[in-house]
């Protein structure tokens, strides 16, 4: 294993504990595109001097898609096992780059005995930028570029986090443009509620295409997302519209990682 | 005297019919599961801001302002109805006028202003529904009856307001001809109608005034009875519904303590002390008796405005799912079961169920749980609650989820991830 990323077991073996646990999530661990987000976020944490651990192979699905698809048994099995592991390491603060993991860990684990301070990376990045731990290069590549932010349902409506990702993007000095429907009325990418794992029901259009059309209508060259599922859906949408060369779908962590000042 | 006896009889019939219907609705709601209520200061705040203050309506300003006028008119004009009822019972005429003195004409003018406002708002609403044909009033779940229901409500309100104005116009002319008619001072809006009535004989005007009075009071009582059969019940139920609405973050699904108990025992963990042991019952919901009473109450609180459906991503992209239809189906099922039980018929065991016969799997499978419907509802109804409960039944009682979901479940069970990747590769990203 890359020595720069330590597991909680490594930390425990040294008799130490990191400031935070980075909950990578299944998409962040296995999906090629989402892995790049994971690495970008790790780069930022390291630049900011935050000590963190991951669970590595001890991490398992939070159970979110099982719960939303109705399989409460499977969800609770996953939750109980994860809580035992997390409590075993006496975890206090969890960071995650996935709003679904975030929502489940933050809102649904407490009832089952898992009490942690859980932060989505949008909130955490905003904190790092606000308190000067993350500094951006003067000539960052996104200065003045048109960026639109796609609200993910589990960050926005589910948890009321609308401003943190926008503040992170505003640190880039970019030209932030809003889609017609944003914040509380933001249109879903189509992947939530376990839709990610099945074909959509019969209809006249796929939801991600409808949302991509709204994003393209802003004529932004970057569609910023804060969720691995939104990433997949919006990237597929942009490809479907054959705009993948002109419009890039990127996670807010990737944008910040690219714009980091040299002197970190 | 005959008028007074007649009035008491009419009032009595209305009270009897309303009471009967309220008992029916209450026993229909009691078909649902009782649940403990988490105390929270948020509840009264919701009643005040969301129900009383209509805060969520103002996301769409035009209907919000029009609706607010009707709502304010309803609340305030009811003060005048109190005078109507007392006049009817005591055989008096404008009972409050001597007590209020100079204030009375001011109040009457204000009521008339509201009446004109309500009338205008209702006309605009009728136009929006029937001429402009706003998309959210054209959905397939708005079949003949829901559309007729909406138009009956609007027309009734228009006619009732017209009756007030006509009655006041006739009354003002009679004030100058007969001392029985308490002076009200000049009333602006009804005053506009005076030239029209001026030429008629006193006896005809007495008839108009009495006819409008009776029409208005019988109209209001009949409307009150009608409301209990209609989507218009939201005027009362919005208040308790916002009180009982869940106060947890909307992303948090309701926990199933029976499952927690079983999972804990499977894992050899000590059980929670606060969960009483007993039969697990049915997992999730197949029919209305599996839903909570609050969900059933919220179905009666729905006024079919369709804000939920117009925000639903699945509905907008042509899928069958409509959150409004979900709530309408819950209410229709309650009504069907309730009226069967009242007639000594089988009720819940009639061979039908909410799932399959009212709501199809295709509908519930289309939901992205994005909470747009929940966010949109002006009275805090949560259609997602119903969808998840139905999915739970399908997944846990029938193992009948879509094949791709069953595959996802299997992947989580064996690889601890929803995709078929070996669990040992979870940390592979750290390698490169």
XYZ file of C-alpha atoms in Angstrom:
696
model
C 0.000 0.000 0.000
C 1.035 3.528 -0.808
C 2.733 4.667 2.420
C 1.155 8.113 2.086
C -2.309 6.662 2.666
C -2.550 4.818 5.954
C -5.341 2.570 7.023
C -6.917 2.825 10.443
C -5.256 -0.514 11.218
C -1.829 1.056 10.392
C -2.581 3.973 12.688
C -3.756 1.676 15.450
C -0.621 -0.462 15.080
C 1.450 2.681 15.723
C -0.666 3.475 18.739
C -1.785 6.709 17.104
C -5.019 7.983 15.665
C -5.520 10.409 12.786
C -7.605 13.576 12.926
C -10.223 12.205 10.579
C -11.393 9.048 8.868
C -11.793 9.359 5.112
C -14.727 7.118 4.162
C -13.872 6.402 0.517
C -17.120 4.679 -0.448
C -17.679 1.944 -3.033
C -17.670 4.269 -6.041
C -14.570 6.069 -4.786
C -12.834 2.720 -4.306
C -13.849 0.825 -7.437
C -15.175 3.159 -10.130
C -12.339 4.409 -12.352
C -13.692 7.895 -12.697
C -14.588 8.255 -9.004
C -11.152 6.966 -8.000
C -9.654 10.065 -9.610
C -11.821 12.130 -7.258
C -10.638 10.053 -4.305
C -7.036 10.708 -5.262
C -7.679 14.420 -5.791
C -9.223 14.680 -2.333
C -6.296 12.782 -0.793
C -3.926 15.209 -2.519
C -5.754 18.139 -0.933
C -5.790 16.539 2.527
C -2.076 15.911 2.292
C -1.370 19.449 1.042
C -3.383 20.848 3.939
C -1.476 18.709 6.404
C -4.570 16.875 7.627
C -3.824 13.472 9.119
C -6.336 10.917 7.958
C -6.913 7.203 7.810
C -8.967 4.990 5.535
C -10.558 1.670 6.416
C -9.145 -0.087 3.336
C -10.574 -3.564 3.029
C -12.397 -3.114 6.331
C -14.755 -0.640 4.676
C -17.989 -2.016 3.224
C -21.024 -0.494 1.528
C -22.975 1.757 3.942
C -26.133 -0.012 2.778
C -27.702 3.102 1.224
C -28.758 1.539 -2.086
C -30.118 -1.551 -0.316
C -32.187 0.613 2.035
C -33.568 2.807 -0.760
C -34.463 -0.279 -2.784
C -36.417 -1.579 0.210
C -34.021 -4.187 1.601
C -33.917 -2.993 5.193
C -32.356 -6.247 6.416
C -29.345 -5.895 4.185
C -29.019 -2.217 5.046
C -29.012 -2.897 8.766
C -26.573 -5.807 8.415
C -24.182 -3.485 6.611
C -24.764 -0.673 9.061
C -24.207 -2.796 12.166
C -20.994 -4.279 10.781
C -19.663 -0.886 9.769
C -20.597 0.637 13.110
C -18.724 -2.130 14.932
C -15.619 -1.383 12.873
C -15.932 2.399 13.266
C -16.593 2.189 16.990
C -13.713 -0.277 17.314
C -11.358 2.452 16.057
C -13.135 5.050 18.216
C -13.761 7.163 15.119
C -14.998 10.667 15.856
C -14.915 12.509 12.544
C -15.719 11.032 9.147
C -15.165 12.710 5.781
C -16.727 11.396 2.632
C -16.833 12.440 -1.009
C -20.192 10.726 -1.584
C -23.441 12.429 -0.498
C -25.153 9.035 -0.201
C -22.532 7.689 2.205
C -22.645 11.095 3.928
C -26.411 11.022 4.437
C -26.450 7.428 5.645
C -23.523 7.799 8.041
C -24.742 11.137 9.358
C -28.497 10.626 9.597
C -29.162 6.905 9.636
C -26.321 5.355 11.649
C -27.057 7.189 14.935
C -30.304 5.246 15.443
C -28.290 2.052 15.104
C -25.562 3.067 17.534
C -23.093 4.935 15.297
C -22.558 8.516 16.450
C -19.956 10.493 14.524
C -19.352 13.948 13.235
C -19.812 13.370 9.514
C -18.792 15.908 6.904
C -19.167 15.886 3.178
C -16.049 17.018 1.366
C -17.841 20.155 0.141
C -18.160 21.363 3.737
C -14.686 20.218 4.669
C -13.049 21.846 1.645
C -14.839 25.071 2.445
C -13.430 24.937 5.984
C -9.913 24.229 4.743
C -10.130 27.159 2.331
C -11.706 29.485 4.909
C -9.062 28.827 7.544
C -6.232 29.140 5.057
C -5.100 25.509 5.177
C -5.759 25.210 1.462
C -4.360 27.972 -0.727
C -4.975 28.236 -4.434
C -2.437 29.306 -7.056
C -2.806 32.873 -8.333
C -2.912 31.698 -11.902
C -5.280 28.807 -11.256
C -6.631 27.253 -14.444
C -10.279 27.972 -13.600
C -9.990 31.708 -13.091
C -12.753 33.350 -15.108
C -13.941 30.024 -16.560
C -17.653 29.399 -16.717
C -18.621 26.703 -14.200
C -22.086 25.481 -13.293
C -22.741 23.456 -10.157
C -25.157 20.532 -10.167
C -26.776 20.072 -6.731
C -26.931 16.462 -5.642
C -30.190 15.571 -3.912
C -28.573 13.951 -0.889
C -26.389 16.966 -0.223
C -28.972 19.627 -1.037
C -32.588 18.796 -0.324
C -31.767 15.900 1.995
C -29.296 17.819 4.139
C -29.700 21.476 3.253
C -26.107 21.930 2.039
C -26.332 24.339 -0.888
C -23.780 27.023 -0.181
C -20.660 25.058 0.827
C -19.891 23.667 -2.655
C -20.580 27.075 -4.205
C -18.216 28.781 -1.763
C -15.562 26.221 -2.658
C -16.037 27.031 -6.339
C -16.017 30.757 -5.713
C -12.534 30.338 -4.264
C -11.446 29.475 -7.816
C -12.481 32.950 -8.968
C -14.473 31.233 -11.676
C -17.570 32.596 -13.371
C -20.188 30.601 -11.486
C -23.450 30.327 -13.431
C -26.613 28.667 -12.152
C -28.857 26.302 -14.019
C -32.504 27.242 -14.309
C -33.324 24.787 -11.566
C -30.873 24.861 -8.706
C -30.635 24.533 -4.945
C -34.019 23.453 -3.484
C -35.512 22.942 -6.932
C -32.429 21.326 -8.481
C -33.257 18.466 -10.822
C -31.994 15.023 -9.815
C -29.351 13.358 -12.032
C -31.500 10.221 -12.058
C -29.233 7.905 -10.043
C -30.584 8.223 -6.486
C -32.866 5.794 -4.724
C -30.829 2.861 -6.127
C -31.672 3.855 -9.728
C -27.891 3.762 -10.314
C -28.108 -0.014 -10.201
C -30.922 -0.665 -12.650
C -32.218 0.530 -15.967
C -34.706 3.401 -15.726
C -38.413 2.630 -15.995
C -40.099 3.251 -19.320
C -40.455 6.941 -20.137
C -39.979 9.583 -22.787
C -36.463 10.587 -21.781
C -33.702 9.653 -19.353
C -33.424 11.975 -16.359
C -29.684 12.508 -16.808
C -30.292 13.718 -20.370
C -32.861 16.227 -19.139
C -30.437 17.477 -16.503
C -27.516 17.587 -18.948
C -29.594 19.745 -21.284
C -30.101 22.197 -18.434
C -26.373 22.194 -17.702
C -25.443 22.711 -21.364
C -27.947 25.563 -21.625
C -25.745 27.588 -19.257
C -22.889 27.293 -21.821
C -20.523 26.528 -18.948
C -17.391 24.642 -19.962
C -17.269 22.809 -16.623
C -20.105 21.039 -14.892
C -19.062 20.724 -11.261
C -20.500 17.883 -9.205
C -20.006 16.665 -5.639
C -21.223 13.072 -5.952
C -19.861 10.007 -7.756
C -23.309 9.037 -9.052
C -24.002 12.518 -10.388
C -20.539 12.304 -11.974
C -21.479 9.138 -13.882
C -24.910 10.404 -14.901
C -23.773 13.838 -16.027
C -20.702 12.459 -17.844
C -22.927 9.986 -19.690
C -25.314 12.804 -20.517
C -22.570 15.021 -21.914
C -21.255 12.098 -23.986
C -24.752 11.402 -25.254
C -24.915 15.019 -26.447
C -21.404 14.597 -28.008
C -20.113 17.508 -26.017
C -17.424 15.682 -24.039
C -14.609 17.613 -25.722
C -16.040 21.013 -24.950
C -17.678 20.371 -21.584
C -16.016 18.602 -18.688
C -17.771 17.079 -15.723
C -15.566 17.343 -12.670
C -15.846 16.940 -8.954
C -15.239 20.058 -6.847
C -12.271 18.237 -5.245
C -10.636 17.749 -8.635
C -10.989 21.433 -9.456
C -9.441 22.458 -6.141
C -6.662 19.859 -6.426
C -5.732 21.227 -9.857
C -5.711 24.785 -8.595
C -3.602 24.196 -5.458
C -0.778 26.664 -4.869
C 2.739 25.238 -5.341
C 3.961 26.120 -1.885
C 1.871 23.631 0.070
C -90.434 32.308 14.316
C -90.826 29.820 11.478
C -87.586 31.147 10.044
C -85.826 30.443 13.339
C -87.149 26.888 13.570
C -86.164 26.314 9.967
C -82.717 27.673 10.637
C -82.175 25.448 13.693
C -83.283 22.471 11.594
C -80.858 23.322 8.777
C -78.014 23.892 11.211
C -78.826 20.610 12.965
C -78.774 18.632 9.732
C -75.416 20.162 8.753
C -73.861 19.418 12.126
C -75.193 15.843 12.014
C -73.818 15.199 8.509
C -70.435 16.740 9.286
C -70.115 14.811 12.515
C -70.961 11.536 10.792
C -68.390 12.163 8.096
C -65.702 13.249 10.563
C -66.211 9.984 12.473
C -65.875 8.045 9.217
C -62.634 9.822 8.282
C -61.267 9.358 11.756
C -62.010 5.621 11.726
C -60.473 5.348 8.243
C -57.283 6.944 9.539
C -57.324 4.574 12.506
C -56.941 1.653 10.084
C -53.293 2.740 10.011
C -50.635 1.862 12.533
C -50.348 3.986 15.645
C -46.897 5.392 16.143
C -45.082 7.218 18.883
C -44.506 10.891 18.243
C -41.059 12.334 18.856
C -41.594 15.604 20.698
C -39.961 18.554 18.983
C -40.350 22.329 19.149
C -40.266 22.164 15.343
C -43.845 20.876 15.322
C -45.537 24.052 16.500
C -43.155 26.067 14.363
C -44.327 24.086 11.340
C -47.980 24.682 12.221
C -47.366 28.414 12.570
C -45.074 28.998 9.618
C -46.040 26.327 7.113
C -49.779 25.894 7.769
C -50.839 29.207 9.280
C -48.231 31.351 7.509
C -48.227 29.310 4.271
C -44.469 29.828 3.974
C -43.975 27.047 1.436
C -46.659 28.393 -0.884
C -44.565 31.443 -1.685
C -42.113 29.509 -3.840
C -44.629 30.196 -6.603
C -45.663 33.809 -5.936
C -48.689 34.206 -8.230
C -50.789 31.313 -6.903
C -49.443 32.070 -3.410
C -50.890 35.599 -3.365
C -54.210 34.508 -4.860
C -54.419 31.581 -2.455
C -53.577 33.830 0.463
C -56.487 36.121 -0.387
C -58.910 33.192 -0.390
C -57.393 31.857 2.820
C -57.573 35.215 4.600
C -61.104 35.674 3.262
C -62.072 32.275 4.592
C -60.695 32.966 8.052
C -62.022 36.501 8.400
C -65.368 36.257 6.634
C -66.128 33.429 9.044
C -66.470 36.103 11.726
C -69.413 37.377 9.750
C -70.754 33.857 9.487
C -70.794 33.791 13.280
C -73.126 36.805 13.165
C -75.199 35.012 10.538
C -75.588 31.952 12.730
C -76.487 33.965 15.820
C -78.961 36.068 13.830
C -80.500 32.851 12.586
C -80.774 31.366 16.047
C -82.021 34.506 17.826
C -84.155 35.916 15.038
C -82.157 39.150 15.123
C -80.774 41.196 12.257
C -77.111 42.278 12.271
C -76.748 41.414 15.926
C -73.232 42.794 16.260
C -73.929 46.240 14.751
C -75.097 48.052 17.923
C -72.185 46.669 19.944
C -69.514 47.587 17.444
C -70.910 51.019 16.650
C -68.709 52.965 14.256
C -66.443 49.960 13.809
C -69.213 47.917 12.205
C -69.272 49.716 8.832
C -65.471 49.615 8.735
C -65.501 45.865 9.310
C -68.318 45.356 6.805
C -66.378 47.287 4.177
C -63.293 45.207 4.917
C -65.298 41.975 4.604
C -66.658 43.172 1.289
C -63.161 43.964 0.101
C -62.138 40.416 1.029
C -65.230 39.017 -0.663
C -64.310 40.822 -3.896
C -60.713 39.585 -3.498
C -61.845 35.981 -3.007
C -64.177 36.271 -5.965
C -61.411 37.589 -8.220
C -58.910 34.961 -7.052
C -61.424 32.168 -7.688
C -62.109 33.460 -11.190
C -58.359 33.547 -11.929
C -57.999 30.005 -10.552
C -60.858 28.785 -12.747
C -59.152 30.351 -15.756
C -55.826 28.761 -14.854
C -57.449 25.339 -14.635
C -59.869 25.466 -17.532
C -58.639 28.049 -20.034
C -54.872 28.384 -19.582
C -54.838 24.693 -18.659
C -51.711 24.693 -16.523
C -49.834 21.415 -17.062
C -50.014 20.351 -13.420
C -53.825 20.363 -13.626
C -53.865 18.142 -16.712
C -52.077 15.023 -15.391
C -53.722 11.652 -16.017
C -54.455 11.090 -12.303
C -56.719 14.148 -12.438
C -59.641 12.191 -13.798
C -63.179 13.503 -14.099
C -63.995 13.703 -10.390
C -60.844 15.532 -9.159
C -61.307 18.127 -11.914
C -65.004 18.540 -11.173
C -64.248 18.713 -7.451
C -61.855 21.620 -8.005
C -64.340 23.507 -10.178
C -67.234 22.930 -7.763
C -65.148 24.402 -4.940
C -64.195 27.493 -6.936
C -67.700 28.081 -8.298
C -69.275 27.656 -4.872
C -66.939 30.220 -3.385
C -67.746 32.673 -6.180
C -71.490 32.210 -5.731
C -71.251 32.590 -1.937
C -69.316 35.820 -2.242
C -71.822 37.174 -4.755
C -74.620 36.397 -2.311
C -72.954 38.482 0.414
C -72.611 41.451 -1.933
C -76.183 41.202 -3.249
C -77.576 40.847 0.238
C -75.720 43.940 1.446
C -76.890 45.914 -1.577
C -80.553 45.108 -0.926
C -80.039 45.659 2.789
C -78.628 49.148 2.259
C -81.651 50.241 0.228
C -83.988 48.765 2.831
C -82.218 50.676 5.573
C -83.618 53.894 4.098
C -87.115 52.462 3.890
C -87.607 50.428 7.058
C -86.230 50.885 10.596
C -85.952 47.085 11.104
C -82.806 47.243 8.966
C -79.933 48.379 11.156
C -77.950 51.163 9.465
C -74.539 49.964 8.327
C -73.351 53.178 6.738
C -72.465 53.039 3.116
C -70.686 49.898 1.941
C -68.480 50.472 -1.054
C -68.544 47.263 -3.099
C -72.171 46.296 -2.561
C -72.972 49.970 -3.006
C -71.962 49.551 -6.626
C -74.951 47.217 -7.040
C -77.471 49.664 -5.533
C -78.416 51.388 -8.821
C -79.391 47.960 -10.143
C -81.811 47.267 -7.247
C -83.045 50.819 -6.592
C -86.111 50.580 -8.816
C -87.522 47.479 -7.133
C -90.319 47.453 -4.597
C -89.586 47.098 -0.896
C -91.224 43.699 -0.736
C -89.056 42.430 -3.581
C -85.911 43.759 -1.886
C -86.923 42.119 1.400
C -87.209 38.929 -0.601
C -83.766 39.450 -2.209
C -82.155 40.232 1.115
C -83.731 37.204 2.823
C -83.089 34.927 -0.131
C -79.413 35.911 -0.237
C -79.127 35.508 3.530
C -80.602 32.026 3.379
C -78.651 31.159 0.279
C -75.427 32.264 1.880
C -75.926 30.438 5.154
C -77.287 27.243 3.586
C -74.546 27.506 0.995
C -71.876 27.755 3.646
C -73.305 24.850 5.638
C -73.693 22.708 2.528
C -70.166 23.624 1.502
C -68.891 22.635 4.946
C -70.492 19.212 4.473
C -69.153 18.965 0.917
C -65.613 19.832 2.020
C -65.437 16.683 4.126
C -65.892 14.593 0.974
C -63.533 16.680 -1.092
C -59.869 17.447 -1.666
C -60.724 20.738 0.016
C -60.292 19.077 3.442
C -56.822 20.584 3.431
C -58.295 23.762 4.907
C -58.579 21.914 8.215
C -56.142 19.012 7.944
C -53.144 21.052 6.801
C -52.797 22.143 10.414
C -52.568 18.735 12.117
C -50.616 17.407 9.156
C -47.815 19.930 9.586
C -47.820 19.175 13.305
C -47.397 15.434 12.777
C -44.911 15.755 9.898
C -41.537 14.142 10.491
C -38.967 16.559 11.843
C -35.875 14.461 10.984
C -33.738 15.529 7.987
C -35.645 14.463 4.881
C -32.732 12.264 3.798
C -33.261 10.016 6.812
C -35.605 7.115 6.163
C -37.689 5.844 9.052
C -35.978 3.090 10.937
C -37.508 -0.365 11.327
C -36.883 -1.421 14.932
C -38.209 -4.953 14.263
C -35.427 -5.418 11.733
C -32.872 -3.966 14.137
C -33.930 -6.549 16.723
C -33.529 -9.438 14.297
C -30.234 -8.216 12.859
C -28.820 -7.717 16.340
C -29.750 -11.215 17.358
C -28.244 -12.604 14.135
C -24.995 -10.788 14.877
C -25.059 -11.824 18.530
C -25.360 -8.233 19.733
C -27.347 -7.342 22.855
C -30.902 -6.254 21.965
C -32.187 -2.724 22.473
C -34.148 -2.516 25.684
C -36.703 -0.069 24.301
C -38.015 -2.330 21.561
C -40.791 -4.544 22.871
C -40.452 -8.161 21.743
C -43.313 -9.566 19.714
C -44.494 -10.553 16.284
C -42.650 -8.763 13.547
C -45.841 -8.491 11.470
C -45.536 -7.554 7.847
C -42.360 -5.859 6.634
C -43.112 -2.692 4.738
C -46.527 -1.888 3.365
C -48.814 -3.799 1.060
C -51.997 -2.042 2.096
C -53.157 0.973 4.067
C -53.180 -0.848 7.406
C -49.391 -1.185 7.084
C -48.942 2.569 6.811
C -48.821 4.901 9.780
C -51.844 6.948 10.787
C -49.942 10.074 10.025
C -49.407 8.961 6.413
C -53.141 8.295 6.130
C -53.967 11.692 7.640
C -51.604 13.308 5.139
C -53.455 11.629 2.261
C -56.645 13.386 3.441
C -54.664 16.639 3.716
C -53.675 16.556 0.054
C -55.481 19.115 -2.063
C -54.113 17.726 -5.328
C -52.253 20.904 -6.258
C -49.675 18.799 -8.073
C -46.582 20.749 -7.074
C -44.983 17.410 -6.115
C -45.661 15.851 -9.478
C -44.541 18.891 -11.421
C -41.150 18.728 -9.622
C -40.738 14.937 -9.870
C -37.835 14.026 -12.193
C -39.381 10.663 -13.025
C -42.720 12.224 -13.922
C -41.106 14.956 -15.990
C -39.301 12.393 -18.095
C -42.459 10.467 -18.878
C -42.358 7.733 -16.248
C -45.603 6.496 -14.707
C -44.722 7.724 -11.222
C -46.668 10.714 -9.926
C -46.270 11.545 -6.225
C -49.694 13.203 -6.233
C -51.251 9.997 -7.534
C -49.531 8.047 -4.748
C -51.278 10.196 -2.124
C -54.596 10.144 -4.014
C -54.383 6.338 -4.227
C -53.814 6.054 -0.486
C -56.910 8.179 0.141
C -59.004 6.319 -2.444
C -58.038 3.006 -0.880
C -58.965 4.316 2.580
C -62.318 5.510 1.278
C -62.994 2.168 -0.438
C -62.054 0.127 2.612
C -63.840 2.484 5.011
C -67.107 2.522 3.095
C -66.993 -1.261 2.759
C -66.485 -1.679 6.496
C -69.326 0.743 7.210
C -71.578 -1.401 5.008
C -70.497 -4.628 6.724
C -68.437 -5.762 3.735
C -64.936 -7.285 3.917
C -62.903 -4.044 3.755
C -59.198 -4.830 3.715
C -59.904 -8.449 2.738
C -61.722 -7.525 -0.447
C -59.074 -9.178 -2.608
C -57.463 -5.869 -3.416
C -54.510 -4.022 -1.943
C -52.895 -0.609 -2.211
C -49.888 -2.167 -3.909
C -50.818 -3.693 -7.275
C -54.483 -2.621 -7.443
C -53.940 1.100 -6.861
C -50.187 1.692 -7.119
C -48.128 -0.399 -9.532
C -44.543 -1.567 -9.138
C -43.573 0.372 -12.214
C -44.522 3.552 -10.368
C -42.607 2.877 -7.165
C -39.579 1.542 -9.052
C -39.220 4.838 -10.917
C -38.540 6.936 -7.799
C -35.044 8.391 -7.367
C -35.768 9.338 -3.718
C -34.612 12.851 -4.644
C -37.087 14.494 -2.245
C -38.224 17.051 -4.823
C -41.857 16.115 -4.064
C -41.293 16.454 -0.330
C -39.639 19.829 -0.819
C -42.481 20.982 -3.070
C -45.439 20.124 -0.824
C -46.889 23.239 0.835
C -48.327 21.189 3.723
C -45.407 18.808 4.410
C -46.825 15.629 2.879
C -44.154 12.995 2.206
C -45.025 10.714 -0.745
C -41.539 9.186 -0.540
C -42.497 7.583 2.797
C -45.226 5.603 1.066
C -42.992 4.624 -1.862
C -40.249 3.315 0.444
C -42.732 1.345 2.562
C -44.124 -0.315 -0.576
C -40.595 -1.078 -1.814
C -39.825 -2.629 1.569
C -42.765 -4.982 1.229
C -41.747 -5.990 -2.292
C -38.099 -6.528 -1.310
C -38.517 -8.258 2.033
C -41.834 -10.089 1.822
C -41.774 -11.074 -1.834
C -38.118 -10.847 -2.894
C -39.806 -9.266 -5.872
C -37.505 -6.310 -6.528
C -36.324 -5.744 -10.092
C -33.699 -8.333 -11.094
C -30.956 -5.717 -11.265
C -31.667 -4.746 -7.655
C -31.598 -8.345 -6.514
C -28.205 -8.579 -8.226
C -27.095 -5.433 -6.373
C -28.268 -6.954 -3.059
C -26.298 -10.076 -3.825
C -23.189 -8.059 -4.630
C -23.417 -6.219 -1.325
C -23.844 -9.513 0.511
C -20.899 -11.224 -1.140
C -18.528 -8.418 -2.162
C -19.669 -5.723 0.291
C -20.162 -3.337 -2.637
C -23.144 -2.887 -4.950
C -20.942 -3.808 -7.924
C -19.278 -7.104 -8.641
C -15.743 -6.133 -7.621
C -13.690 -8.325 -5.312
C -13.656 -6.877 -1.802
C -9.886 -7.380 -1.685
C -9.505 -4.700 -4.394
C -11.124 -1.992 -2.299
C -7.832 -0.353 -1.436
C -6.291 -0.902 -4.900
C -6.602 2.813 -5.668
C -3.852 3.544 -3.170
C -1.409 1.612 -5.355
C -1.301 3.910 -8.329
